[in-house]
Short mmCIF file of C-alpha atoms in Angstrom, two decimals:
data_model
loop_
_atom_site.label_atom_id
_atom_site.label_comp_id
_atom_site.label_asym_id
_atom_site.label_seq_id
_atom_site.Cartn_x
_atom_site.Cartn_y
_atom_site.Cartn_z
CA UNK N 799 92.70 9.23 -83.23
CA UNK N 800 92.69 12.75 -81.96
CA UNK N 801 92.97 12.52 -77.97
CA UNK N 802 92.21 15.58 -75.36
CA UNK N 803 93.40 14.97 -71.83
CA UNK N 804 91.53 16.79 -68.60
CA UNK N 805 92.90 17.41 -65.36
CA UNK N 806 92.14 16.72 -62.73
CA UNK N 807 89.42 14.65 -63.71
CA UNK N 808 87.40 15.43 -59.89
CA UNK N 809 88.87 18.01 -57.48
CA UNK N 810 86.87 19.46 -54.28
CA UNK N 811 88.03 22.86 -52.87
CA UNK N 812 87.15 24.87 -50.03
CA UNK N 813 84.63 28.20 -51.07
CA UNK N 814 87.00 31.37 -51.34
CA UNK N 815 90.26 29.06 -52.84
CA UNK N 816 90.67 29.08 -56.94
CA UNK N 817 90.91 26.02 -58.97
CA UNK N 818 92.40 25.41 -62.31
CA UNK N 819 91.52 22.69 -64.68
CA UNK N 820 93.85 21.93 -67.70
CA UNK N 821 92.72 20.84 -71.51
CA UNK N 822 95.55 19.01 -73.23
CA UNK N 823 95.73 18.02 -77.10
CA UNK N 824 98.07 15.04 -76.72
CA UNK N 825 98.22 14.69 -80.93
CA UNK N 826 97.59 17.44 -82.35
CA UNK N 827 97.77 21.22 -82.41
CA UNK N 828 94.43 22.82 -81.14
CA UNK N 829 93.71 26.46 -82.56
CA UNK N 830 90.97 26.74 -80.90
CA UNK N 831 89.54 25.00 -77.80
CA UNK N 832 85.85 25.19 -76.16
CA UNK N 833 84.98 24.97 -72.57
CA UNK N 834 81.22 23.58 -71.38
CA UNK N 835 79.56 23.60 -67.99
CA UNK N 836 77.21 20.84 -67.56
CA UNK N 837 74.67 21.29 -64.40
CA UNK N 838 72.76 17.42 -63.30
CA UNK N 839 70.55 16.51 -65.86
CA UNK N 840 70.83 19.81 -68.08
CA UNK N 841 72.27 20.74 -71.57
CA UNK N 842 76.01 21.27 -72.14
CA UNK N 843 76.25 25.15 -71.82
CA UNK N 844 79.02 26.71 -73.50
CA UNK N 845 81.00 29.02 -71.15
CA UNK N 846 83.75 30.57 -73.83
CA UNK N 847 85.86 30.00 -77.00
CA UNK N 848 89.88 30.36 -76.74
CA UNK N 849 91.87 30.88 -79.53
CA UNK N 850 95.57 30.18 -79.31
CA UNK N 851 97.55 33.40 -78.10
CA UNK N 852 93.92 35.71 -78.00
CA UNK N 853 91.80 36.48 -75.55
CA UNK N 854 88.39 34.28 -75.05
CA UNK N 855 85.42 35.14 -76.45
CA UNK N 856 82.88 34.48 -73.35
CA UNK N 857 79.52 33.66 -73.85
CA UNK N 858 76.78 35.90 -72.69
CA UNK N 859 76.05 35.52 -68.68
CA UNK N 860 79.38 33.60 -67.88
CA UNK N 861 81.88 36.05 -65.68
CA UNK N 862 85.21 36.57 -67.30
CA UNK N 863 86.85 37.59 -64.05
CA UNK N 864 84.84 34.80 -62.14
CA UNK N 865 86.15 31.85 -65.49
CA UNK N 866 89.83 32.75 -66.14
CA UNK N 867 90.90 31.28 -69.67
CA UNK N 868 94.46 31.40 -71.27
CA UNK N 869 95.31 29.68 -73.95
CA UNK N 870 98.60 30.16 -74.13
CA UNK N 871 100.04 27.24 -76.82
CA UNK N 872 98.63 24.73 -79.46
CA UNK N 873 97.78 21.88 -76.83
CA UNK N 874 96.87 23.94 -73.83
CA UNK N 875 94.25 25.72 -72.49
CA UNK N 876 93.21 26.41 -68.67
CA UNK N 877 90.27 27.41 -67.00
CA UNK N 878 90.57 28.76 -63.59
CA UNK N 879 87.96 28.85 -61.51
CA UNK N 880 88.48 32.12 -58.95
CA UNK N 881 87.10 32.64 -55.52
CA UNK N 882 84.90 29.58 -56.06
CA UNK N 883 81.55 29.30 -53.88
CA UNK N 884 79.36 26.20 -54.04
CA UNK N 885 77.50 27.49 -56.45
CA UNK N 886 80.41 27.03 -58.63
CA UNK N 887 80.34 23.20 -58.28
CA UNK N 888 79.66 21.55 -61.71
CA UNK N 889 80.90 19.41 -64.38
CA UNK N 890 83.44 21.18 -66.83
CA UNK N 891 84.54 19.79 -70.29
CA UNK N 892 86.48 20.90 -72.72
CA UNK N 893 86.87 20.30 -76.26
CA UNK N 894 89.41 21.20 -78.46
CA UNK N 895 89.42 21.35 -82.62
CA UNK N 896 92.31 20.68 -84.73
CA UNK N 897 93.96 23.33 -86.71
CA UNK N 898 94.32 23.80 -90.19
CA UNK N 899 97.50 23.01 -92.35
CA UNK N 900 98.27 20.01 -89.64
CA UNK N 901 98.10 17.55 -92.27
CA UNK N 902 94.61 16.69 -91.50
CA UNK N 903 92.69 18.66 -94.32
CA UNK N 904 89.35 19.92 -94.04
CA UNK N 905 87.69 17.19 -93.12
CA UNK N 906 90.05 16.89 -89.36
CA UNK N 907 89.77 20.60 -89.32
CA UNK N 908 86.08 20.37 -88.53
CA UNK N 909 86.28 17.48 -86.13
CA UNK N 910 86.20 18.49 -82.08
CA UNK N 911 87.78 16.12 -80.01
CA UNK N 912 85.86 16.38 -75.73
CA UNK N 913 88.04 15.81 -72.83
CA UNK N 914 86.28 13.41 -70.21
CA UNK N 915 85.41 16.12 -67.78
CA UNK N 916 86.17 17.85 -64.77
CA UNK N 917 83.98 17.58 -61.80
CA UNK N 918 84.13 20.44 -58.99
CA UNK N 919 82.98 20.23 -56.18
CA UNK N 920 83.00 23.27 -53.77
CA UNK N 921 82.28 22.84 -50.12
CA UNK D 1326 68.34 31.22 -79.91
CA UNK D 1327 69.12 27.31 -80.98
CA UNK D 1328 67.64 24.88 -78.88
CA UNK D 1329 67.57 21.21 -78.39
CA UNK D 1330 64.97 19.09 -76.80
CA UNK D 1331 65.78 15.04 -76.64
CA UNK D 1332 63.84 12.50 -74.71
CA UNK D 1333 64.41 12.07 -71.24
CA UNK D 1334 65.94 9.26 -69.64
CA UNK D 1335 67.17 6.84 -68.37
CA UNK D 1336 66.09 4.38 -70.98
CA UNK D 1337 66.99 0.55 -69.81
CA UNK D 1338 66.61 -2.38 -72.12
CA UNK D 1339 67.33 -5.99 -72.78
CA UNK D 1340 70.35 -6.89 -75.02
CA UNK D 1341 68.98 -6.92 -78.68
CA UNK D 1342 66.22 -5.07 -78.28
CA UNK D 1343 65.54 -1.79 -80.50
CA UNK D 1344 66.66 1.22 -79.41
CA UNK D 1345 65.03 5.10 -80.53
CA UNK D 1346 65.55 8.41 -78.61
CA UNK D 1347 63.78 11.29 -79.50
CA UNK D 1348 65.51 14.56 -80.63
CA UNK D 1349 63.81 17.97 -82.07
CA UNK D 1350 65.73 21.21 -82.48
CA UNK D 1351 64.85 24.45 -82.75
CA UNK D 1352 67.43 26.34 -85.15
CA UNK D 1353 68.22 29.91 -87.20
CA UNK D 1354 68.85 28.47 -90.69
CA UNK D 1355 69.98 25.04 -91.93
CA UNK D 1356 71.97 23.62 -88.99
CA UNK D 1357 74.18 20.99 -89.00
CA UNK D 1358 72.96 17.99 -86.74
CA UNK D 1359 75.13 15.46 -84.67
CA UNK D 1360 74.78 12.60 -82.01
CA UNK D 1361 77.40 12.36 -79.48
CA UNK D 1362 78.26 9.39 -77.21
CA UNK D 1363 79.69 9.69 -73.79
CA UNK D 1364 81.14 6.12 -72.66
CA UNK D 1365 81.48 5.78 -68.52
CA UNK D 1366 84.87 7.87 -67.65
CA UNK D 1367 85.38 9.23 -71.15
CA UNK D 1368 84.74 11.76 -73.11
CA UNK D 1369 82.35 12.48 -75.97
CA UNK D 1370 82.64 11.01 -78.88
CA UNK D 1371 80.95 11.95 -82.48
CA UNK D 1372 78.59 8.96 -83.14
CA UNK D 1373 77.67 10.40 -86.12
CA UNK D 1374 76.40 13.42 -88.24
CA UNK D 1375 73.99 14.70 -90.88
CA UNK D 1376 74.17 18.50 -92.36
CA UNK D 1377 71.38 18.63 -94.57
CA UNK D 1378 67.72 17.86 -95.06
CA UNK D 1379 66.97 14.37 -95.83
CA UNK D 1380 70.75 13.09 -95.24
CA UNK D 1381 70.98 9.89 -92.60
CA UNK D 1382 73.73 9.50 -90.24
CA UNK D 1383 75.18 5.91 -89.50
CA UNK D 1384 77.62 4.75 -87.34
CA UNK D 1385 78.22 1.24 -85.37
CA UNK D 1386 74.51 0.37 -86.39
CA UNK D 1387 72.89 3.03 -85.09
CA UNK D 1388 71.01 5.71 -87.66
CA UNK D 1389 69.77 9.15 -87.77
CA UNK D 1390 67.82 10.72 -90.48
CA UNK D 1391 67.75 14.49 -90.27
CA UNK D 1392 63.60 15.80 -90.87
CA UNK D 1393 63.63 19.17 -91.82
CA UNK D 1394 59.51 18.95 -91.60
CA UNK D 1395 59.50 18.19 -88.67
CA UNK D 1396 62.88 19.42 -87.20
CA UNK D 1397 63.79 15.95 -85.96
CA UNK D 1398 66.79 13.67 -85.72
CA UNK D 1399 65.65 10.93 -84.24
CA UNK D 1400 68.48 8.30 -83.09
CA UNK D 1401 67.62 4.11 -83.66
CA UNK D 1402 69.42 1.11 -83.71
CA UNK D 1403 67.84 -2.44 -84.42
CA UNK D 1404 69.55 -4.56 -81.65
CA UNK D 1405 71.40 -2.97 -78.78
CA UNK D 1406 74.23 -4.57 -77.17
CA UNK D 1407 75.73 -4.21 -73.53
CA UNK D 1408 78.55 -1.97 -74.83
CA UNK D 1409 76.20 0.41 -75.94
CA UNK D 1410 75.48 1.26 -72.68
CA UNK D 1411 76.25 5.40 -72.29
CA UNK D 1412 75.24 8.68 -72.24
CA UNK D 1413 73.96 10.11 -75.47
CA UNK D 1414 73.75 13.39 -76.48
CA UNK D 1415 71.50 15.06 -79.42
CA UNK D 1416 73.35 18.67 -80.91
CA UNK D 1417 73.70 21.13 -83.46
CA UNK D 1418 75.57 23.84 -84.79
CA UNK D 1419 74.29 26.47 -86.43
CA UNK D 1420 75.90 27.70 -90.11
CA UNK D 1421 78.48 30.18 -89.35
CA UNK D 1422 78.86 29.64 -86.11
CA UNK D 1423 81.91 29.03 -85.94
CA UNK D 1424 81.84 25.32 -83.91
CA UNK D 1425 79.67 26.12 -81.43
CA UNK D 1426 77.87 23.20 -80.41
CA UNK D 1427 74.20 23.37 -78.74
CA UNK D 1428 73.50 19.95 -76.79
CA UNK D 1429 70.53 18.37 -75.52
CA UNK D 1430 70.08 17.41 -71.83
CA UNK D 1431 71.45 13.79 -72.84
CA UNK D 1432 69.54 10.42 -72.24
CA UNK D 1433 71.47 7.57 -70.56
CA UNK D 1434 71.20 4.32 -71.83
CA UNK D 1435 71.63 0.83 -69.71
CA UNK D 1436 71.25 -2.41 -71.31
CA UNK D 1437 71.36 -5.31 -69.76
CA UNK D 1438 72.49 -8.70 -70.69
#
């Protein structure tokens, strides 16, 4: 099945430095991927949506120059984290959605495939 | 705005015993509802799914029947095993919203042998 790969899968970083996570779609091409902040014991909250070679669409209270996305090909998208401060620390996971006319038909096309997370910790 | 409200955990039981965790939503329209499964170092998985009133979800023994009345989709399974041990997550999606998923807080789920 459809496989997304996150790295680095834990990373701590001192407050000030920037830190960038990767999403990979190892099998397939992803036209558009998601990226989700998870706080301890709260709700998935979705940061932004990337579509391959556009800009991200943020959601509404997440920084755009603080959560740097580029999606720049069919199996990658990055999230940098800038100037990060402890507040920053959290659990980031993306998810990624297979394309159309990949020989999946409609029924992959709606499928998301998660990665297993990111966990940041900022001292 | 979409909400979801599932029961909070952790929830520990015996091998075999029956499993239910609470999930009601709050949702514009006719959403689509889903259960996700997060395994120990993975990521989530789709469990399984419902889009309309009435429809039941079923995957690996467990069941969820979406309730429009009373804006439930509550998650059971008659006899848990070890391996079912996870983190599960309740969620929707809203028509026309393009993928966007709105989770629950998740519930995690020990059993023991």
């Amino acid at each position: 099945g459809a496989v997304v790969s996150q790295h680095p899968s834990r990373v701590i970083c001192k407050s000030g430095t920037s830190v960038k996570i990767e999403c990979r779609s190892l099998d397939f091409q992803a036209t558009t991927m998601f990226w989700y902040r998870q706080f301890p014991k709260q709700s998935l909250m979705l940061m932004a949506t990337s579509n391959e070679g556009s800009k991200a669409t943020y959601e509404q209270g997440v920084e755009k120059d603080k959560f740097l996305i580029n999606h720049a090909s069919l199996t990658l998208s990055t999230l940098t984290v800038t100037s990060a401060h402890p507040e920053d620390s959290s659990f980031y996971i993306c998810s990624a959605r297979e394309g159309l006319g990949q020989g999946v038909g409609a029924a992959g096309a709606n499928v998301l495939t998660f990665g297993a997370g990111s966990r940041l910790t900022v001292l | 705005g979409d909400s979801v409200t599932q029961m909070e955990g952790p929830v520990t039981l015996s091998e075999e015993a029956f499993l239910t965790i609470n999930c009601t939503y709050t949702a514009t329209g006719y959403p689509s509802l889903f259960w996700y499964v997060q395994y120990p170092g993975e990521g989530l998985q789709l469990l399984l799914k419902a889009t309309k009133a009435d429809d039941k979800g079923s995957n690996k023994g467990f069941e969820a029947t979406y309730r429009k009345e009373t804006t439930s989709f509550h998650l059971e399974k008659g006899s848990v095993q070890v391996s079912d041990s996870a983190v599960y997550f309740c969620a929707l999606r809203s028509g026309g919203s393009n993928y966007k998923l709105t989770f629950g807080k998740g519930t995690l789920l020990t059993v023991n042998p």
